[in-house]
Coordinates of C-alpha atoms in Angstrom, one line a residue:
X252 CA -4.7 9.5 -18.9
X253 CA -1.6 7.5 -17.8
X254 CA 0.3 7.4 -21.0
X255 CA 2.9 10.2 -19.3
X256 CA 4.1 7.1 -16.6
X257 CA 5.2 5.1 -19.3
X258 CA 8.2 6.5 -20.4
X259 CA 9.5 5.2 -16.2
X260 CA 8.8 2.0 -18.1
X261 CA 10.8 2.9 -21.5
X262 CA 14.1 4.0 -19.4
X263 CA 14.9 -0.1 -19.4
X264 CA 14.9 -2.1 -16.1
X265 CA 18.4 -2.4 -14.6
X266 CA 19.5 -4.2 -11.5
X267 CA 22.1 -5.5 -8.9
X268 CA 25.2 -8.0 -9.4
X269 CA 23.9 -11.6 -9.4
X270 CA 25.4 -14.0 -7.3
X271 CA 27.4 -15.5 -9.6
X272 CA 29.7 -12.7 -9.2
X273 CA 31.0 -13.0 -6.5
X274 CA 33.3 -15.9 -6.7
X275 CA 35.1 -13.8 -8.4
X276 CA 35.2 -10.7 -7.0
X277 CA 38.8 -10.2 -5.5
X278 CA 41.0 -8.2 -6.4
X279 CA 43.0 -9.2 -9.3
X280 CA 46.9 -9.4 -9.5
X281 CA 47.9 -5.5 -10.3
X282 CA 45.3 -4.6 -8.1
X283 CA 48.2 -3.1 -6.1
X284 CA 49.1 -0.3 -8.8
X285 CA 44.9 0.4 -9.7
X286 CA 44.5 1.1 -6.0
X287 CA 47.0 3.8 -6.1
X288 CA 50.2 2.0 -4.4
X289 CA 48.2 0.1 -1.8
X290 CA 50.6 -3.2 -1.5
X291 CA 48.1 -6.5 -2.4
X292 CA 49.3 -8.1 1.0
X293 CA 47.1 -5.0 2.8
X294 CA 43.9 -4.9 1.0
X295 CA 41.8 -2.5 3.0
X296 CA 39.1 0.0 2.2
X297 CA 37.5 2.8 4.4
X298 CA 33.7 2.9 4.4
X299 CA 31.4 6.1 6.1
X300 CA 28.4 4.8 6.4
X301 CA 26.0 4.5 9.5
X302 CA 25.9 2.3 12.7
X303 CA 23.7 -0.3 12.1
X304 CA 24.1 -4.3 13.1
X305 CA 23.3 -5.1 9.4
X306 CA 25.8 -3.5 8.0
X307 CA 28.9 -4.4 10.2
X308 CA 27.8 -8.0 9.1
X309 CA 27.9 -7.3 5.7
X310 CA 30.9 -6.0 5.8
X311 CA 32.4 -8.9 7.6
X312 CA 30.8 -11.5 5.3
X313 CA 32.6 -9.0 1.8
X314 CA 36.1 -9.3 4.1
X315 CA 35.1 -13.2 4.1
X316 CA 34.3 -13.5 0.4
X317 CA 37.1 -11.1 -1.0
X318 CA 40.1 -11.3 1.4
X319 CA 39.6 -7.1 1.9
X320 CA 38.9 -5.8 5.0
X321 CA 36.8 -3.0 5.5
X322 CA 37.5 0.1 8.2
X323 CA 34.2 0.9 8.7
X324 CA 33.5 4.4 10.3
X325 CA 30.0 5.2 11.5
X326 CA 28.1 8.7 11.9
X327 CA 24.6 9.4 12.6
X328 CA 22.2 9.9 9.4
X329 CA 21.5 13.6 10.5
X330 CA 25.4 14.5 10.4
X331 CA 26.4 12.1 7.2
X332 CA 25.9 14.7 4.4
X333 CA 28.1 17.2 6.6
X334 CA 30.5 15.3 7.8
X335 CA 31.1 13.5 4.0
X336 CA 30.9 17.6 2.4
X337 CA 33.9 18.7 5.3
X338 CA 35.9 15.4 3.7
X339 CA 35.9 15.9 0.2
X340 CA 36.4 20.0 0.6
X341 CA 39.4 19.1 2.6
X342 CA 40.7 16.9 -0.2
X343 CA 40.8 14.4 2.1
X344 CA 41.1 11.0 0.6
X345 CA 40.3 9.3 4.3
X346 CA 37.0 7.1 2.6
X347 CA 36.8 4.7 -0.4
X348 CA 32.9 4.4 -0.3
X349 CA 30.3 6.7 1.3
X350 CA 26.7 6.6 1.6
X351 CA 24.9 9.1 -0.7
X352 CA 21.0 9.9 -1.7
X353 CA 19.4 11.2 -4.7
X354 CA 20.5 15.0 -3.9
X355 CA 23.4 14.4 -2.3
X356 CA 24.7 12.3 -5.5
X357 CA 23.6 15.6 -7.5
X358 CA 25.4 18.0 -5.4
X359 CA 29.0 16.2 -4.7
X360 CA 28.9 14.7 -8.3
X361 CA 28.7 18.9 -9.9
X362 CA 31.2 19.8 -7.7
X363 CA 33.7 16.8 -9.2
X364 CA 33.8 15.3 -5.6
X365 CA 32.6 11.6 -7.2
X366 CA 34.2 9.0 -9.3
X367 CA 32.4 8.2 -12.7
X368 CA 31.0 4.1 -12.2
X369 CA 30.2 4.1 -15.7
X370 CA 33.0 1.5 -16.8
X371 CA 32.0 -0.4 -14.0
X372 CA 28.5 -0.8 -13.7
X373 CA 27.7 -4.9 -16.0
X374 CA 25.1 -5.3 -18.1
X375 CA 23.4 -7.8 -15.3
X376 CA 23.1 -4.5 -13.1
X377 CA 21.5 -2.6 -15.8
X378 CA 19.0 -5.2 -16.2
X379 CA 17.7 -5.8 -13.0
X380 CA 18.2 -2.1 -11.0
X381 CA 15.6 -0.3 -10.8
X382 CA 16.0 2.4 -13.3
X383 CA 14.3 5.3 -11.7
X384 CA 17.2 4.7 -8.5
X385 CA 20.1 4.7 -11.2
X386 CA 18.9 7.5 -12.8
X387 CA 19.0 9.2 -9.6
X388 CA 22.4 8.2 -9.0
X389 CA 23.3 9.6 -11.5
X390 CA 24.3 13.5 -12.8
X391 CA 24.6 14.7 -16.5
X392 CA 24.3 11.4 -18.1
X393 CA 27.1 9.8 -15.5
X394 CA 26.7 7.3 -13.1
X395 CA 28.0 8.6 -10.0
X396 CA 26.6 6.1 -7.7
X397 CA 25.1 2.5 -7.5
X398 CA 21.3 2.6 -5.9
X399 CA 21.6 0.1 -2.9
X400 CA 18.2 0.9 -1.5
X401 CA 15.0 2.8 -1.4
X402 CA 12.4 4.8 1.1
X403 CA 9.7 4.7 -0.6
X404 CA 5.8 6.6 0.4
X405 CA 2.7 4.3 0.2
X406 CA -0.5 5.0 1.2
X407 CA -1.4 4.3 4.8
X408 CA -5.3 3.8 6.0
X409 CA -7.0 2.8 9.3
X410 CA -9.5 -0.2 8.3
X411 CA -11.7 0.5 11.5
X412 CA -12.2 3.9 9.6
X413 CA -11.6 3.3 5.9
X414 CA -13.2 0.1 4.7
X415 CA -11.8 0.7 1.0
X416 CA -8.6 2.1 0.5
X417 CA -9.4 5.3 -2.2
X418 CA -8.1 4.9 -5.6
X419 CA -7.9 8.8 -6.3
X420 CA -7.9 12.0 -4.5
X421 CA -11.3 12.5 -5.2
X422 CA -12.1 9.2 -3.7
X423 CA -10.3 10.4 -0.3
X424 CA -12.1 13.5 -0.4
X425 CA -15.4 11.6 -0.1
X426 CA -14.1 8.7 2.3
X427 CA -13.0 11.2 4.5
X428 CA -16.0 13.1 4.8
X429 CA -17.7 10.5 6.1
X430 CA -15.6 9.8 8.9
X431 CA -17.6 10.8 12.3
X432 CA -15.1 9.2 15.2
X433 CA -14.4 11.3 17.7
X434 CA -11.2 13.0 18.4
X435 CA -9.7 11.4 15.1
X436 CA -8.7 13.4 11.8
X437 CA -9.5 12.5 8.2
X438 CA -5.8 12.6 6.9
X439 CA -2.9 14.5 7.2
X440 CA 0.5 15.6 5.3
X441 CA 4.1 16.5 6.1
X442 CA 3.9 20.5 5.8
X443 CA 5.5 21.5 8.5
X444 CA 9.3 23.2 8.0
X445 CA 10.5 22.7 4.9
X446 CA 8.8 19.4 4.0
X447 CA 5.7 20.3 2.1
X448 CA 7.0 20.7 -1.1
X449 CA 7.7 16.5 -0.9
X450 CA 3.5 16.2 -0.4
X451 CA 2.9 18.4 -3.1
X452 CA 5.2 16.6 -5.8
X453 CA 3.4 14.0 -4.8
X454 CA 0.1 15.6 -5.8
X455 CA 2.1 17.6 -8.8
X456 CA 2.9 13.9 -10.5
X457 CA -0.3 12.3 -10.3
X458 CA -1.4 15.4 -12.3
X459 CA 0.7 14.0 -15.1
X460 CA 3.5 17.0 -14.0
X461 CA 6.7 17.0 -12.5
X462 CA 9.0 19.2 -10.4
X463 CA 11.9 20.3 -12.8
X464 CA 13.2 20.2 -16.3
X465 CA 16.3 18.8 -16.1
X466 CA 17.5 19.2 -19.2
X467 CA 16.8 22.8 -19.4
X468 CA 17.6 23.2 -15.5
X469 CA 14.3 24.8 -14.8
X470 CA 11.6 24.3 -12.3
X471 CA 8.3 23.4 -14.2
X472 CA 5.9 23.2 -10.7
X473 CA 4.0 26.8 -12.0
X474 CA 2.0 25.0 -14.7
X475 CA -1.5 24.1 -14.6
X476 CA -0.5 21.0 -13.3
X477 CA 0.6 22.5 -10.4
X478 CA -1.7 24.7 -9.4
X479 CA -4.6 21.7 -9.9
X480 CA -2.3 20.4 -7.4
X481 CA -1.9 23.0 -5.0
X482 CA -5.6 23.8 -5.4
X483 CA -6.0 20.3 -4.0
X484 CA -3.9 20.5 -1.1
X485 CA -5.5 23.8 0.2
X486 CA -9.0 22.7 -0.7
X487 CA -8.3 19.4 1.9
X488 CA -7.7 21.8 4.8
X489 CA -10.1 24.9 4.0
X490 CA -12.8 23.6 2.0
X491 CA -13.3 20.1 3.1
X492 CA -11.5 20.4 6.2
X493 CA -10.2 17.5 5.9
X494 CA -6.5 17.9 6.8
X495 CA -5.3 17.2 10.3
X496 CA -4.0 20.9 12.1
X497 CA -1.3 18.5 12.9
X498 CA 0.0 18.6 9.6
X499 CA 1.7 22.2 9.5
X500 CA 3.9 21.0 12.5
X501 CA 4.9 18.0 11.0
X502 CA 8.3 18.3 9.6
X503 CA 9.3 14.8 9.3
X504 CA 7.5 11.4 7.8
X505 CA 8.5 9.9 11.1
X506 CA 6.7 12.6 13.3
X507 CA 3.6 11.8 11.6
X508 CA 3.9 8.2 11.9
X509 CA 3.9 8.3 15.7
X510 CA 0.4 10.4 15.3
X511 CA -0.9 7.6 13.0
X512 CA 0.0 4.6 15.1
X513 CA -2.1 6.8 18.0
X514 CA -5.8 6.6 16.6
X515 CA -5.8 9.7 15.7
X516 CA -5.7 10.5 12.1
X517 CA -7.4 8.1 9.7
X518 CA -5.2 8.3 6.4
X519 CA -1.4 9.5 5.5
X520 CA 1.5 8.9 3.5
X521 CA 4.2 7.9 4.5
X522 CA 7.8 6.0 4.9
X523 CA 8.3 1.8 4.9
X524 CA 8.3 1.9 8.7
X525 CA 4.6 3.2 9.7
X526 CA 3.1 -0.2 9.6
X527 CA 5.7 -1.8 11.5
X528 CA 5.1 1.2 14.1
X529 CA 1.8 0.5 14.2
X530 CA 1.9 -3.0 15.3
X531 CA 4.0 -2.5 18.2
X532 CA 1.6 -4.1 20.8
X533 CA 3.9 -1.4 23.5
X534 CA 3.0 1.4 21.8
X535 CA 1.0 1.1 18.8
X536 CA -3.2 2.0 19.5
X537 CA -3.9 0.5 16.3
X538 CA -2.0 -2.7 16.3
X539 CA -4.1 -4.7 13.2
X540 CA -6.0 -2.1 11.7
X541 CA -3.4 -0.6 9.7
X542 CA -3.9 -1.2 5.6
X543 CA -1.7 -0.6 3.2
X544 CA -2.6 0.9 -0.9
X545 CA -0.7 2.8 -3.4
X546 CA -1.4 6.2 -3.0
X547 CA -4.4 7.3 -4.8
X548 CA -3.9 9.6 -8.3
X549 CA -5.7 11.9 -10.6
X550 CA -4.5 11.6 -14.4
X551 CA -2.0 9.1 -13.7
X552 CA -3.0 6.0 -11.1
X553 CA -0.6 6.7 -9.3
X554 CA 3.0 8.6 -8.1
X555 CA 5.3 8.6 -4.9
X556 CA 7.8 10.0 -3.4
X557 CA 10.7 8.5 -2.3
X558 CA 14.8 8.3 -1.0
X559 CA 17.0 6.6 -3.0
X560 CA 20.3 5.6 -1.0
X561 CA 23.5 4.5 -3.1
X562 CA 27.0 4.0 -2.4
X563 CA 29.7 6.1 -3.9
X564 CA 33.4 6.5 -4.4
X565 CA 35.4 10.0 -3.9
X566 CA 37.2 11.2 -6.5
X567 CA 40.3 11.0 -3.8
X568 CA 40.3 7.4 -3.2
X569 CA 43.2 5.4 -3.8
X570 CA 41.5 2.2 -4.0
X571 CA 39.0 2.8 -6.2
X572 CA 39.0 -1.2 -7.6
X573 CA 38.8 -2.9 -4.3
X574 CA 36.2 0.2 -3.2
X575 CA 34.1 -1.2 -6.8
X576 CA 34.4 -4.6 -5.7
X577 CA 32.5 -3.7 -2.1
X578 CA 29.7 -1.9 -3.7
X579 CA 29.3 -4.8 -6.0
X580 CA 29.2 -7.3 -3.4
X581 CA 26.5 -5.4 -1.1
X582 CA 24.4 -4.1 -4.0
X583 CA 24.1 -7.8 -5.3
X584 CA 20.6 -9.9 -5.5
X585 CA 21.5 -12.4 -2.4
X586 CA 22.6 -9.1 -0.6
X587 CA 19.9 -6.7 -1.2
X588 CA 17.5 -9.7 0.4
X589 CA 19.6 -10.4 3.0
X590 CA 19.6 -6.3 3.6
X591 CA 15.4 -6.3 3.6
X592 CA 14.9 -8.8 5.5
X593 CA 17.4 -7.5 8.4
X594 CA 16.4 -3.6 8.3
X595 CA 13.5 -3.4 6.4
X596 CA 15.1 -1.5 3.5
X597 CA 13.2 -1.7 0.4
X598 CA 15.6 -3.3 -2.8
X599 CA 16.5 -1.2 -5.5
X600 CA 16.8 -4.9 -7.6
X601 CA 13.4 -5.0 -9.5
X602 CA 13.4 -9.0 -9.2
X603 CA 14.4 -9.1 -5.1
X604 CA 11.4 -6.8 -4.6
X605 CA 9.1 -9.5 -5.7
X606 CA 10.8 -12.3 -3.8
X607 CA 8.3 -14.6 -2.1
X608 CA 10.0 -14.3 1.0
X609 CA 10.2 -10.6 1.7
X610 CA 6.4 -9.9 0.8
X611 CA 5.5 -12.3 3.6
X612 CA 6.9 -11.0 6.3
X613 CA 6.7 -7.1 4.6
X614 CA 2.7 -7.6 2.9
X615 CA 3.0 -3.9 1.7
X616 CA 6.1 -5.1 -0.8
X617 CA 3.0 -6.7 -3.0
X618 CA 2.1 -3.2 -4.0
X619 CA 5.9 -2.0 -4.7
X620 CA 6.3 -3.2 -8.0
X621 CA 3.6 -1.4 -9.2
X622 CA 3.7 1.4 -7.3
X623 CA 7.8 1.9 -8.3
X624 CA 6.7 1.9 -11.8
X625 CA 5.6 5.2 -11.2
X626 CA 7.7 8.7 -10.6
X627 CA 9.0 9.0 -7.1
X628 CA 12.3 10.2 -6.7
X629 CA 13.5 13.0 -4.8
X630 CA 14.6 16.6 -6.4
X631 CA 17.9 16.5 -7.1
X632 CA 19.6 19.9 -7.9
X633 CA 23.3 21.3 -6.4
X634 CA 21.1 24.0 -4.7
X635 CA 18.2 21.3 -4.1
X636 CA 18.0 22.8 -0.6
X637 CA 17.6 26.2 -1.4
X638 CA 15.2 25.6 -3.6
X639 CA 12.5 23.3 -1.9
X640 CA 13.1 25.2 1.2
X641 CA 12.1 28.4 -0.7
X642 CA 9.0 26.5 -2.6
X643 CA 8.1 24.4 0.7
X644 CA 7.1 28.2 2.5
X645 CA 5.1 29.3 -0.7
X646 CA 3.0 26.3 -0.2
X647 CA 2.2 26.9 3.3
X648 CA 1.3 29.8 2.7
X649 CA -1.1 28.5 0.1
X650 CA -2.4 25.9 2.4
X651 CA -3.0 27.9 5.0
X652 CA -4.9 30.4 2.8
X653 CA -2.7 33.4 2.9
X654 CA -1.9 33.6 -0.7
X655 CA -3.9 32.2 -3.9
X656 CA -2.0 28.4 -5.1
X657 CA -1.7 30.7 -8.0
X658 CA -0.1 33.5 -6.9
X659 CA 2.5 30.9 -4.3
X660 CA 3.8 29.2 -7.4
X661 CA 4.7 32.0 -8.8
X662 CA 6.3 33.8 -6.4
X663 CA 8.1 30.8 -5.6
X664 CA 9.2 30.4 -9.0
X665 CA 10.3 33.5 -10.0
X666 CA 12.5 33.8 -6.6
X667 CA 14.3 29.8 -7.5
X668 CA 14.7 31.4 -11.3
X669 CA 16.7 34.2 -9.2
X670 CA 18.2 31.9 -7.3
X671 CA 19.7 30.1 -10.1
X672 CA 21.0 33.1 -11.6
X673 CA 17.9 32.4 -14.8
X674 CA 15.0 34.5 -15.8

């Protein structure tokens, strides 16, 4: 039954710059005429990224280690993907390294926005990154971006309510029926907006499906597959009434997270920062009851869903070597810890994920190994938001019970087929 997961394991484990590196990570002699004309007594890069304490540090500590300083220019997540898209469409060669995700990666990279990392990216990176967050940094078999973190669902349950976690949908099905408090509901879902279609990949991959061909540039979410998994979702809220009513107006994991750290639903998935939420003594109504499982599966054990964030460089840039040399520096092993334990990030290194250190003061990074052996990366298309906007109404509709799960998939599909100019 979970024979499909394996080939996550076949793709090779790859991972982040040890150490070692970086003694000798400046930039070497003819730096100067790599980086486009930039004099080697004026090493600089730009970097868009956000406004964080963590990352001005880093940044400091890279000037420290490499003699290059960094002009680091901050922007709000919600305005990032806009304000890099104005950039490179102005052929603006302003930035040297920008913060990218799984779709965002996809989208710049096909409209030749992104420099190719393929000569740069070392065989110690290959081994030790995860290879599901390089894969989606990458875009017709070119690496387009090195994976620096990830945002990764697990499976959130009250204790007071749910003795056991569930290992399977089923199992939540039955746990939740027995839950009698008052005022509290079983479980909920992000299906508000255009969100819902991240629940129901979720609930398409633990069905042993996924959401697109890429190969063939197709969406494959109108199988048998899918439907089982639609057929699921809308039998939580109409059959076994089950579903929070909350969950149609949640259009963020965050919003949801709030609502969980209240009392009042029992079980969710959702994003790294719910159970710190919930332990807030100042706002939290739960503060200690809060466990943490993978979430449950059907076929396979398991599946997730989850943001990859990466670093890229423009196609513009001028210094492209020095630009390398930063993302090497803050993608490395003593980096990506240093990154976790500050932020709460999770590390796209395979090995830092395990370190002693992070999994006791983060317990739910025991589970993340195992849980990241499964699929869980975002959709990544140049028209991703076209397309899960368009599918993310279909399955509200479903939901909700105004259209068979049958009959949503396929309208969906045959409108994204349009959409994509395919039959």
């Amino acid at each position: 039954m979970e024979k499909k997961h394996l080939k996550w394991l076949k793709m090779g484990v790859v991972g982040a710059v040890s150490a070692s590196l970086l003694a000798g990570c400046g930039a070497p002699a003819d730096q100067g005429s790599k980086a486009g004309g930039a004099s080697e007594d004026n090493k600089e890069i730009t970097v868009l990224y956000l406004d964080e304490p963590f990352w001005k540090q880093q940044n400091e500590e890279f000037t420290k280690a490499t003699g290059i300083k960094v002009n680091y220019e901050t922007v709000p997540f919600m305005q990032l993907h806009d304000k890099v898209f104005v950039s490179f469409t102005a052929g603006s060669s302003e930035y040297d390294v920008v913060h990218v995700r799984d779709d965002w990666a996809t989208e710049f990279a096909s409209k030749g926005f992104l420099e190719p990392l393929d000569s740069y990216v070392t065989e110690d990176m290959k081994k030790r990154l995860n290879p599901q967050t390089m894969e989606a940094m990458a875009y017709k078999g070119k690496q387009y971006a090195i994976p620096r973190y990830v945002w990764l669902w697990q499976f959130y349950y009250n204790k007071t309510l749910i003795p056991e976690a569930p290992k399977t949908w089923d199992e939540l099905i039955t746990a939740a029926q027995k839950i009698k408090a008052d005022k509290v509901s079983p479980y909920a879902e992000s299906l508000g907006g255009t969100i819902s279609y991240s629940s129901f990949i979720v609930h398409l991959r633990s069905n042993g499906g996924e959401f697109w061909d890429y190969q063939n540039d197709r969406p494959t979410f109108n199988t048998p597959e899918g439907i089982a998994a639609l057929q699921l979702m809308t039998d939580m809220n109409l059959k076994y009434n089950i579903m929070s009513p909350q969950s149609k107006e949640f259009s963020s994991s965050g919003a949801m997270a709030e609502v969980l750290t209240q009392g009042t639903i029992a079980m969710n998935m959702n994003t790294p920062q719910t159970l710190p939420m919930s332990n807030d003594k100042e706002k939290s109504k739960v503060v200690g009851q809060l466990g943490v499982a993978l979430i449950p599966g059907s076929k396979l054990k398991t599946a997730s869903y989850g943001e990859t964030g990466g670093l890229a460089i423009p196609a513009s840039s001028k210094k492209k070597e020095w630009a390398m040399e930063y993302i090497k520096f803050v993608t490395n092993a003593d980096q990506q810890k240093k990154m976790s334990l500050a932020n709460g990030k999770i590390p796209s290194d395979s090995e830092v994920v395990k370190d002693a250190e992070l999994q006791a003061k983060y317990p739910q990074y025991s589970l993340l190994p195992e849980q990241m052996q499964y699929p869980f990366g975002l959709f990544r298309h140049e028209q991703a938001t076209k397309i899960t906007d368009e599918l993310s109404r279909n399955i509200l509709a479903a939901v909700m019970g105004k259209v068979t799960p049958e009959q949503a998939l396929k309208d969906a599909e045959q409108k994204i087929l349009a959409m994509i100019g395919k039959k």
